[in-house]
PDB file of N, CA and C in Angstrom:
ATOM      1  N   UNK A  61     -21.460  64.598  -0.795  1.00  0.00           N
ATOM      2  CA  UNK A  61     -22.874  64.793  -0.756  1.00  0.00           C
ATOM      3  C   UNK A  61     -23.598  63.473  -0.961  1.00  0.00           C
ATOM      4  N   UNK A  62     -24.812  63.441  -0.481  1.00  0.00           N
ATOM      5  CA  UNK A  62     -25.618  62.226  -0.598  1.00  0.00           C
ATOM      6  C   UNK A  62     -27.078  62.608  -0.807  1.00  0.00           C
ATOM      7  N   UNK A  63     -27.783  61.805  -1.607  1.00  0.00           N
ATOM      8  CA  UNK A  63     -29.214  61.983  -1.820  1.00  0.00           C
ATOM      9  C   UNK A  63     -29.848  60.600  -1.845  1.00  0.00           C
ATOM     10  N   UNK A  64     -30.912  60.427  -1.077  1.00  0.00           N
ATOM     11  CA  UNK A  64     -31.630  59.151  -1.063  1.00  0.00           C
ATOM     12  C   UNK A  64     -33.015  59.385  -1.638  1.00  0.00           C
ATOM     13  N   UNK A  65     -33.341  58.627  -2.683  1.00  0.00           N
ATOM     14  CA  UNK A  65     -34.656  58.700  -3.314  1.00  0.00           C
ATOM     15  C   UNK A  65     -35.502  57.563  -2.754  1.00  0.00           C
ATOM     16  N   UNK A  66     -36.403  57.894  -1.843  1.00  0.00           N
ATOM     17  CA  UNK A  66     -37.201  56.855  -1.185  1.00  0.00           C
ATOM     18  C   UNK A  66     -38.209  56.214  -2.138  1.00  0.00           C
ATOM     19  N   UNK A  67     -38.556  56.885  -3.226  1.00  0.00           N
ATOM     20  CA  UNK A  67     -39.492  56.318  -4.190  1.00  0.00           C
ATOM     21  C   UNK A  67     -38.851  55.194  -5.001  1.00  0.00           C
ATOM     22  N   UNK A  68     -37.638  55.430  -5.496  1.00  0.00           N
ATOM     23  CA  UNK A  68     -36.968  54.424  -6.332  1.00  0.00           C
ATOM     24  C   UNK A  68     -36.095  53.471  -5.525  1.00  0.00           C
ATOM     25  N   UNK A  69     -35.773  53.840  -4.273  1.00  0.00           N
ATOM     26  CA  UNK A  69     -34.890  53.012  -3.463  1.00  0.00           C
ATOM     27  C   UNK A  69     -33.422  53.183  -3.811  1.00  0.00           C
ATOM     28  N   UNK A  70     -33.088  54.286  -4.505  1.00  0.00           N
ATOM     29  CA  UNK A  70     -31.708  54.519  -4.919  1.00  0.00           C
ATOM     30  C   UNK A  70     -31.042  55.569  -4.035  1.00  0.00           C
ATOM     31  N   UNK A  71     -29.751  55.395  -3.844  1.00  0.00           N
ATOM     32  CA  UNK A  71     -28.921  56.346  -3.108  1.00  0.00           C
ATOM     33  C   UNK A  71     -27.866  56.872  -4.087  1.00  0.00           C
ATOM     34  N   UNK A  72     -27.722  58.196  -4.147  1.00  0.00           N
ATOM     35  CA  UNK A  72     -26.735  58.861  -4.992  1.00  0.00           C
ATOM     36  C   UNK A  72     -25.711  59.494  -4.065  1.00  0.00           C
ATOM     37  N   UNK A  73     -24.423  59.321  -4.354  1.00  0.00           N
ATOM     38  CA  UNK A  73     -23.410  59.933  -3.500  1.00  0.00           C
ATOM     39  C   UNK A  73     -22.185  60.347  -4.293  1.00  0.00           C
ATOM     40  N   UNK A  74     -21.498  61.376  -3.790  1.00  0.00           N
ATOM     41  CA  UNK A  74     -20.194  61.795  -4.293  1.00  0.00           C
ATOM     42  C   UNK A  74     -19.288  61.952  -3.087  1.00  0.00           C
ATOM     43  N   UNK A  75     -17.975  61.809  -3.323  1.00  0.00           N
ATOM     44  CA  UNK A  75     -17.069  61.891  -2.185  1.00  0.00           C
ATOM     45  C   UNK A  75     -15.671  62.324  -2.607  1.00  0.00           C
ATOM     46  N   UNK A  76     -14.842  62.515  -1.601  1.00  0.00           N
ATOM     47  CA  UNK A  76     -13.455  62.921  -1.809  1.00  0.00           C
ATOM     48  C   UNK A  76     -12.652  61.888  -2.595  1.00  0.00           C
ATOM     49  N   UNK A  77     -13.135  60.649  -2.670  1.00  0.00           N
ATOM     50  CA  UNK A  77     -12.398  59.624  -3.424  1.00  0.00           C
ATOM     51  C   UNK A  77     -12.660  59.700  -4.934  1.00  0.00           C
ATOM     52  N   UNK A  78     -13.336  60.804  -5.372  1.00  0.00           N
ATOM     53  CA  UNK A  78     -13.571  61.105  -6.788  1.00  0.00           C
ATOM     54  C   UNK A  78     -14.611  60.208  -7.432  1.00  0.00           C
ATOM     55  N   UNK A  79     -15.460  59.565  -6.651  1.00  0.00           N
ATOM     56  CA  UNK A  79     -16.454  58.631  -7.178  1.00  0.00           C
ATOM     57  C   UNK A  79     -17.862  59.208  -7.074  1.00  0.00           C
ATOM     58  N   UNK A  80     -18.648  58.983  -8.124  1.00  0.00           N
ATOM     59  CA  UNK A  80     -20.085  59.236  -8.124  1.00  0.00           C
ATOM     60  C   UNK A  80     -20.733  57.866  -8.124  1.00  0.00           C
ATOM     61  N   UNK A  81     -21.486  57.565  -7.062  1.00  0.00           N
ATOM     62  CA  UNK A  81     -22.072  56.239  -6.924  1.00  0.00           C
ATOM     63  C   UNK A  81     -23.593  56.325  -6.891  1.00  0.00           C
ATOM     64  N   UNK A  82     -24.215  55.339  -7.530  1.00  0.00           N
ATOM     65  CA  UNK A  82     -25.657  55.167  -7.459  1.00  0.00           C
ATOM     66  C   UNK A  82     -25.885  53.708  -7.101  1.00  0.00           C
ATOM     67  N   UNK A  83     -26.658  53.468  -6.055  1.00  0.00           N
ATOM     68  CA  UNK A  83     -26.910  52.081  -5.690  1.00  0.00           C
ATOM     69  C   UNK A  83     -28.234  51.935  -4.964  1.00  0.00           C
ATOM     70  N   UNK A  84     -28.735  50.710  -4.953  1.00  0.00           N
ATOM     71  CA  UNK A  84     -29.939  50.391  -4.204  1.00  0.00           C
ATOM     72  C   UNK A  84     -29.536  50.248  -2.746  1.00  0.00           C
ATOM     73  N   UNK A  85     -30.006  51.169  -1.910  1.00  0.00           N
ATOM     74  CA  UNK A  85     -29.536  51.162  -0.525  1.00  0.00           C
ATOM     75  C   UNK A  85     -30.030  49.965   0.263  1.00  0.00           C
ATOM     76  N   UNK A  86     -31.106  49.330  -0.137  1.00  0.00           N
ATOM     77  CA  UNK A  86     -31.573  48.132   0.568  1.00  0.00           C
ATOM     78  C   UNK A  86     -30.565  46.991   0.411  1.00  0.00           C
ATOM     79  N   UNK A  87     -29.906  46.948  -0.759  1.00  0.00           N
ATOM     80  CA  UNK A  87     -28.892  45.916  -1.009  1.00  0.00           C
ATOM     81  C   UNK A  87     -27.512  46.344  -0.541  1.00  0.00           C
ATOM     82  N   UNK A  88     -27.289  47.692  -0.481  1.00  0.00           N
ATOM     83  CA  UNK A  88     -25.979  48.248  -0.155  1.00  0.00           C
ATOM     84  C   UNK A  88     -24.914  47.647  -1.069  1.00  0.00           C
ATOM     85  N   UNK A  89     -25.190  47.657  -2.367  1.00  0.00           N
ATOM     86  CA  UNK A  89     -24.373  46.950  -3.344  1.00  0.00           C
ATOM     87  C   UNK A  89     -23.776  47.917  -4.360  1.00  0.00           C
ATOM     88  N   UNK A  90     -22.501  48.255  -4.215  1.00  0.00           N
ATOM     89  CA  UNK A  90     -21.784  49.057  -5.196  1.00  0.00           C
ATOM     90  C   UNK A  90     -20.618  48.225  -5.689  1.00  0.00           C
ATOM     91  N   UNK A  91     -20.481  48.141  -7.003  1.00  0.00           N
ATOM     92  CA  UNK A  91     -19.395  47.360  -7.586  1.00  0.00           C
ATOM     93  C   UNK A  91     -18.490  48.307  -8.348  1.00  0.00           C
ATOM     94  N   UNK A  92     -17.259  48.427  -7.941  1.00  0.00           N
ATOM     95  CA  UNK A  92     -16.321  49.396  -8.481  1.00  0.00           C
ATOM     96  C   UNK A  92     -16.110  49.214  -9.974  1.00  0.00           C
ATOM     97  N   UNK A  93     -16.336  50.306 -10.726  1.00  0.00           N
ATOM     98  CA  UNK A  93     -16.051  50.313 -12.157  1.00  0.00           C
ATOM     99  C   UNK A  93     -16.999  49.515 -13.007  1.00  0.00           C
ATOM    100  N   UNK A  94     -18.037  48.950 -12.434  1.00  0.00           N
ATOM    101  CA  UNK A  94     -18.962  48.113 -13.187  1.00  0.00           C
ATOM    102  C   UNK A  94     -20.391  48.581 -13.007  1.00  0.00           C
ATOM    103  N   UNK A  95     -21.250  48.068 -13.868  1.00  0.00           N
ATOM    104  CA  UNK A  95     -22.685  48.253 -13.689  1.00  0.00           C
ATOM    105  C   UNK A  95     -23.238  46.908 -13.282  1.00  0.00           C
ATOM    106  N   UNK A  96     -23.936  46.869 -12.170  1.00  0.00           N
ATOM    107  CA  UNK A  96     -24.516  45.629 -11.665  1.00  0.00           C
ATOM    108  C   UNK A  96     -26.007  45.624 -11.986  1.00  0.00           C
ATOM    109  N   UNK A  97     -26.525  44.486 -12.387  1.00  0.00           N
ATOM    110  CA  UNK A  97     -27.933  44.358 -12.717  1.00  0.00           C
ATOM    111  C   UNK A  97     -28.624  43.467 -11.703  1.00  0.00           C
ATOM    112  N   UNK A  98     -29.871  43.829 -11.356  1.00  0.00           N
ATOM    113  CA  UNK A  98     -30.618  42.976 -10.441  1.00  0.00           C
ATOM    114  C   UNK A  98     -31.317  41.872 -11.219  1.00  0.00           C
ATOM    115  N   UNK A  99     -32.118  41.068 -10.549  1.00  0.00           N
ATOM    116  CA  UNK A  99     -32.751  39.918 -11.195  1.00  0.00           C
ATOM    117  C   UNK A  99     -33.772  40.323 -12.257  1.00  0.00           C
ATOM    118  N   UNK A 100     -34.253  41.568 -12.225  1.00  0.00           N
ATOM    119  CA  UNK A 100     -35.194  42.053 -13.242  1.00  0.00           C
ATOM    120  C   UNK A 100     -34.486  42.671 -14.439  1.00  0.00           C
ATOM    121  N   UNK A 101     -33.164  42.630 -14.448  1.00  0.00           N
ATOM    122  CA  UNK A 101     -32.400  43.215 -15.538  1.00  0.00           C
ATOM    123  C   UNK A 101     -32.232  44.720 -15.425  1.00  0.00           C
ATOM    124  N   UNK A 102     -32.583  45.292 -14.272  1.00  0.00           N
ATOM    125  CA  UNK A 102     -32.437  46.722 -14.066  1.00  0.00           C
ATOM    126  C   UNK A 102     -31.119  47.017 -13.352  1.00  0.00           C
ATOM    127  N   UNK A 103     -30.609  48.210 -13.566  1.00  0.00           N
ATOM    128  CA  UNK A 103     -29.344  48.594 -12.939  1.00  0.00           C
ATOM    129  C   UNK A 103     -29.520  48.656 -11.424  1.00  0.00           C
ATOM    130  N   UNK A 104     -28.615  48.013 -10.689  1.00  0.00           N
ATOM    131  CA  UNK A 104     -28.675  48.067  -9.230  1.00  0.00           C
ATOM    132  C   UNK A 104     -27.512  48.840  -8.624  1.00  0.00           C
ATOM    133  N   UNK A 105     -26.438  49.081  -9.396  1.00  0.00           N
ATOM    134  CA  UNK A 105     -25.313  49.849  -8.859  1.00  0.00           C
ATOM    135  C   UNK A 105     -24.479  50.424  -9.998  1.00  0.00           C
ATOM    136  N   UNK A 106     -24.039  51.664  -9.816  1.00  0.00           N
ATOM    137  CA  UNK A 106     -23.163  52.327 -10.787  1.00  0.00           C
ATOM    138  C   UNK A 106     -22.092  53.067 -10.008  1.00  0.00           C
ATOM    139  N   UNK A 107     -20.874  53.033 -10.504  1.00  0.00           N
ATOM    140  CA  UNK A 107     -19.806  53.837  -9.922  1.00  0.00           C
ATOM    141  C   UNK A 107     -19.025  54.469 -11.051  1.00  0.00           C
ATOM    142  N   UNK A 108     -18.908  55.806 -11.035  1.00  0.00           N
ATOM    143  CA  UNK A 108     -18.193  56.549 -12.061  1.00  0.00           C
ATOM    144  C   UNK A 108     -17.139  57.434 -11.416  1.00  0.00           C
ATOM    145  N   UNK A 109     -16.085  57.717 -12.172  1.00  0.00           N
ATOM    146  CA  UNK A 109     -15.059  58.676 -11.738  1.00  0.00           C
ATOM    147  C   UNK A 109     -14.990  59.783 -12.787  1.00  0.00           C
ATOM    148  N   UNK A 110     -15.857  60.803 -12.683  1.00  0.00           N
ATOM    149  CA  UNK A 110     -15.901  61.828 -13.723  1.00  0.00           C
ATOM    150  C   UNK A 110     -14.765  62.841 -13.669  1.00  0.00           C
ATOM    151  N   UNK A 111     -13.958  62.815 -12.616  1.00  0.00           N
ATOM    152  CA  UNK A 111     -12.982  63.877 -12.421  1.00  0.00           C
ATOM    153  C   UNK A 111     -11.703  63.349 -11.786  1.00  0.00           C
ATOM    154  N   UNK A 112     -10.606  64.065 -12.035  1.00  0.00           N
ATOM    155  CA  UNK A 112      -9.358  63.738 -11.349  1.00  0.00           C
ATOM    156  C   UNK A 112      -9.243  64.484 -10.033  1.00  0.00           C
ATOM    157  N   UNK A 113     -10.200  65.394  -9.763  1.00  0.00           N
ATOM    158  CA  UNK A 113     -10.260  66.126  -8.500  1.00  0.00           C
ATOM    159  C   UNK A 113     -11.364  65.550  -7.620  1.00  0.00           C
ATOM    160  N   UNK A 114     -11.249  65.797  -6.331  1.00  0.00           N
ATOM    161  CA  UNK A 114     -12.265  65.321  -5.390  1.00  0.00           C
ATOM    162  C   UNK A 114     -13.624  65.930  -5.713  1.00  0.00           C
ATOM    163  N   UNK A 115     -14.667  65.124  -5.620  1.00  0.00           N
ATOM    164  CA  UNK A 115     -16.027  65.601  -5.835  1.00  0.00           C
ATOM    165  C   UNK A 115     -16.528  66.216  -4.531  1.00  0.00           C
ATOM    166  N   UNK A 116     -17.128  67.402  -4.633  1.00  0.00           N
ATOM    167  CA  UNK A 116     -17.437  68.154  -3.420  1.00  0.00           C
ATOM    168  C   UNK A 116     -18.915  68.367  -3.155  1.00  0.00           C
ATOM    169  N   UNK A 117     -19.754  68.359  -4.188  1.00  0.00           N
ATOM    170  CA  UNK A 117     -21.174  68.629  -3.960  1.00  0.00           C
ATOM    171  C   UNK A 117     -22.038  67.844  -4.933  1.00  0.00           C
ATOM    172  N   UNK A 118     -23.242  67.536  -4.473  1.00  0.00           N
ATOM    173  CA  UNK A 118     -24.213  66.797  -5.275  1.00  0.00           C
ATOM    174  C   UNK A 118     -25.581  67.408  -5.037  1.00  0.00           C
ATOM    175  N   UNK A 119     -26.308  67.640  -6.111  1.00  0.00           N
ATOM    176  CA  UNK A 119     -27.709  68.046  -6.016  1.00  0.00           C
ATOM    177  C   UNK A 119     -28.481  67.227  -7.040  1.00  0.00           C
ATOM    178  N   UNK A 120     -29.535  66.565  -6.608  1.00  0.00           N
ATOM    179  CA  UNK A 120     -30.385  65.796  -7.503  1.00  0.00           C
ATOM    180  C   UNK A 120     -31.685  66.568  -7.683  1.00  0.00           C
ATOM    181  N   UNK A 121     -32.027  66.856  -8.944  1.00  0.00           N
ATOM    182  CA  UNK A 121     -33.284  67.523  -9.268  1.00  0.00           C
ATOM    183  C   UNK A 121     -34.233  66.442  -9.772  1.00  0.00           C
ATOM    184  N   UNK A 122     -35.175  66.075  -8.928  1.00  0.00           N
ATOM    185  CA  UNK A 122     -36.054  64.931  -9.190  1.00  0.00           C
ATOM    186  C   UNK A 122     -36.941  65.166 -10.410  1.00  0.00           C
ATOM    187  N   UNK A 123     -37.496  66.362 -10.556  1.00  0.00           N
ATOM    188  CA  UNK A 123     -38.430  66.628 -11.655  1.00  0.00           C
ATOM    189  C   UNK A 123     -37.777  66.476 -13.030  1.00  0.00           C
ATOM    190  N   UNK A 124     -36.534  66.927 -13.174  1.00  0.00           N
ATOM    191  CA  UNK A 124     -35.852  66.816 -14.467  1.00  0.00           C
ATOM    192  C   UNK A 124     -34.959  65.581 -14.555  1.00  0.00           C
ATOM    193  N   UNK A 125     -34.881  64.835 -13.461  1.00  0.00           N
ATOM    194  CA  UNK A 125     -34.057  63.620 -13.394  1.00  0.00           C
ATOM    195  C   UNK A 125     -32.614  63.902 -13.803  1.00  0.00           C
ATOM    196  N   UNK A 126     -32.016  64.868 -13.109  1.00  0.00           N
ATOM    197  CA  UNK A 126     -30.624  65.255 -13.348  1.00  0.00           C
ATOM    198  C   UNK A 126     -29.871  65.276 -12.027  1.00  0.00           C
ATOM    199  N   UNK A 127     -28.609  64.862 -12.087  1.00  0.00           N
ATOM    200  CA  UNK A 127     -27.702  64.963 -10.942  1.00  0.00           C
ATOM    201  C   UNK A 127     -26.641  65.995 -11.300  1.00  0.00           C
ATOM    202  N   UNK A 128     -26.476  66.995 -10.438  1.00  0.00           N
ATOM    203  CA  UNK A 128     -25.500  68.060 -10.637  1.00  0.00           C
ATOM    204  C   UNK A 128     -24.367  67.844  -9.639  1.00  0.00           C
ATOM    205  N   UNK A 129     -23.142  67.755 -10.160  1.00  0.00           N
ATOM    206  CA  UNK A 129     -21.977  67.447  -9.335  1.00  0.00           C
ATOM    207  C   UNK A 129     -20.904  68.501  -9.585  1.00  0.00           C
ATOM    208  N   UNK A 130     -20.217  68.907  -8.521  1.00  0.00           N
ATOM    209  CA  UNK A 130     -19.074  69.801  -8.671  1.00  0.00           C
ATOM    210  C   UNK A 130     -17.847  69.157  -8.030  1.00  0.00           C
ATOM    211  N   UNK A 131     -16.671  69.621  -8.501  1.00  0.00           N
ATOM    212  CA  UNK A 131     -15.433  69.099  -7.923  1.00  0.00           C
ATOM    213  C   UNK A 131     -14.605  70.219  -7.323  1.00  0.00           C
ATOM    214  N   UNK A 132     -13.517  69.854  -6.680  1.00  0.00           N
ATOM    215  CA  UNK A 132     -12.651  70.806  -5.995  1.00  0.00           C
ATOM    216  C   UNK A 132     -12.018  71.808  -6.963  1.00  0.00           C
ATOM    217  N   UNK A 133     -11.901  71.454  -8.240  1.00  0.00           N
ATOM    218  CA  UNK A 133     -11.312  72.351  -9.238  1.00  0.00           C
ATOM    219  C   UNK A 133     -12.315  73.360  -9.782  1.00  0.00           C
ATOM    220  N   UNK A 134     -13.587  73.252  -9.374  1.00  0.00           N
ATOM    221  CA  UNK A 134     -14.605  74.188  -9.835  1.00  0.00           C
ATOM    222  C   UNK A 134     -15.376  73.737 -11.055  1.00  0.00           C
ATOM    223  N   UNK A 135     -15.126  72.539 -11.540  1.00  0.00           N
ATOM    224  CA  UNK A 135     -15.858  72.014 -12.680  1.00  0.00           C
ATOM    225  C   UNK A 135     -17.229  71.509 -12.231  1.00  0.00           C
ATOM    226  N   UNK A 136     -18.183  71.552 -13.168  1.00  0.00           N
ATOM    227  CA  UNK A 136     -19.518  71.025 -12.907  1.00  0.00           C
ATOM    228  C   UNK A 136     -19.822  69.911 -13.906  1.00  0.00           C
ATOM    229  N   UNK A 137     -20.545  68.904 -13.432  1.00  0.00           N
ATOM    230  CA  UNK A 137     -20.947  67.777 -14.260  1.00  0.00           C
ATOM    231  C   UNK A 137     -22.454  67.598 -14.093  1.00  0.00           C
ATOM    232  N   UNK A 138     -23.127  67.315 -15.206  1.00  0.00           N
ATOM    233  CA  UNK A 138     -24.562  67.078 -15.155  1.00  0.00           C
ATOM    234  C   UNK A 138     -24.832  65.701 -15.751  1.00  0.00           C
ATOM    235  N   UNK A 139     -25.524  64.862 -14.979  1.00  0.00           N
ATOM    236  CA  UNK A 139     -25.852  63.506 -15.430  1.00  0.00           C
ATOM    237  C   UNK A 139     -27.349  63.335 -15.544  1.00  0.00           C
ATOM    238  N   UNK A 140     -27.767  62.700 -16.629  1.00  0.00           N
ATOM    239  CA  UNK A 140     -29.160  62.313 -16.810  1.00  0.00           C
ATOM    240  C   UNK A 140     -29.356  61.006 -16.037  1.00  0.00           C
ATOM    241  N   UNK A 141     -30.188  61.038 -15.015  1.00  0.00           N
ATOM    242  CA  UNK A 141     -30.390  59.841 -14.198  1.00  0.00           C
ATOM    243  C   UNK A 141     -31.736  59.177 -14.479  1.00  0.00           C
ATOM    244  N   UNK A 142     -32.355  59.554 -15.600  1.00  0.00           N
ATOM    245  CA  UNK A 142     -33.672  58.994 -15.916  1.00  0.00           C
ATOM    246  C   UNK A 142     -33.613  57.507 -16.259  1.00  0.00           C
ATOM    247  N   UNK A 143     -32.464  57.015 -16.670  1.00  0.00           N
ATOM    248  CA  UNK A 143     -32.353  55.602 -17.030  1.00  0.00           C
ATOM    249  C   UNK A 143     -31.845  54.738 -15.882  1.00  0.00           C
ATOM    250  N   UNK A 144     -31.571  55.352 -14.757  1.00  0.00           N
ATOM    251  CA  UNK A 144     -31.066  54.595 -13.601  1.00  0.00           C
ATOM    252  C   UNK A 144     -32.224  54.011 -12.844  1.00  0.00           C
TER     253      UNK A 144
END
């Protein structure tokens, strides 16, 4: 799944490779296992592996600033994205 927030310039994605990624799509900059900061000291890329199973779905709820993720095993993960 993928979600692009045109207001913040961030792209959120999950995939079969078990990664949840958040990055600035204008830069197209994702750094594996690290948090990258831009020149203003703000986060520009995040990559997490919350599960040992493939991630299958993503829903971003903009009003509550939450990302809802599910995996192939049926588990659900909820992330607070207000600090991203």
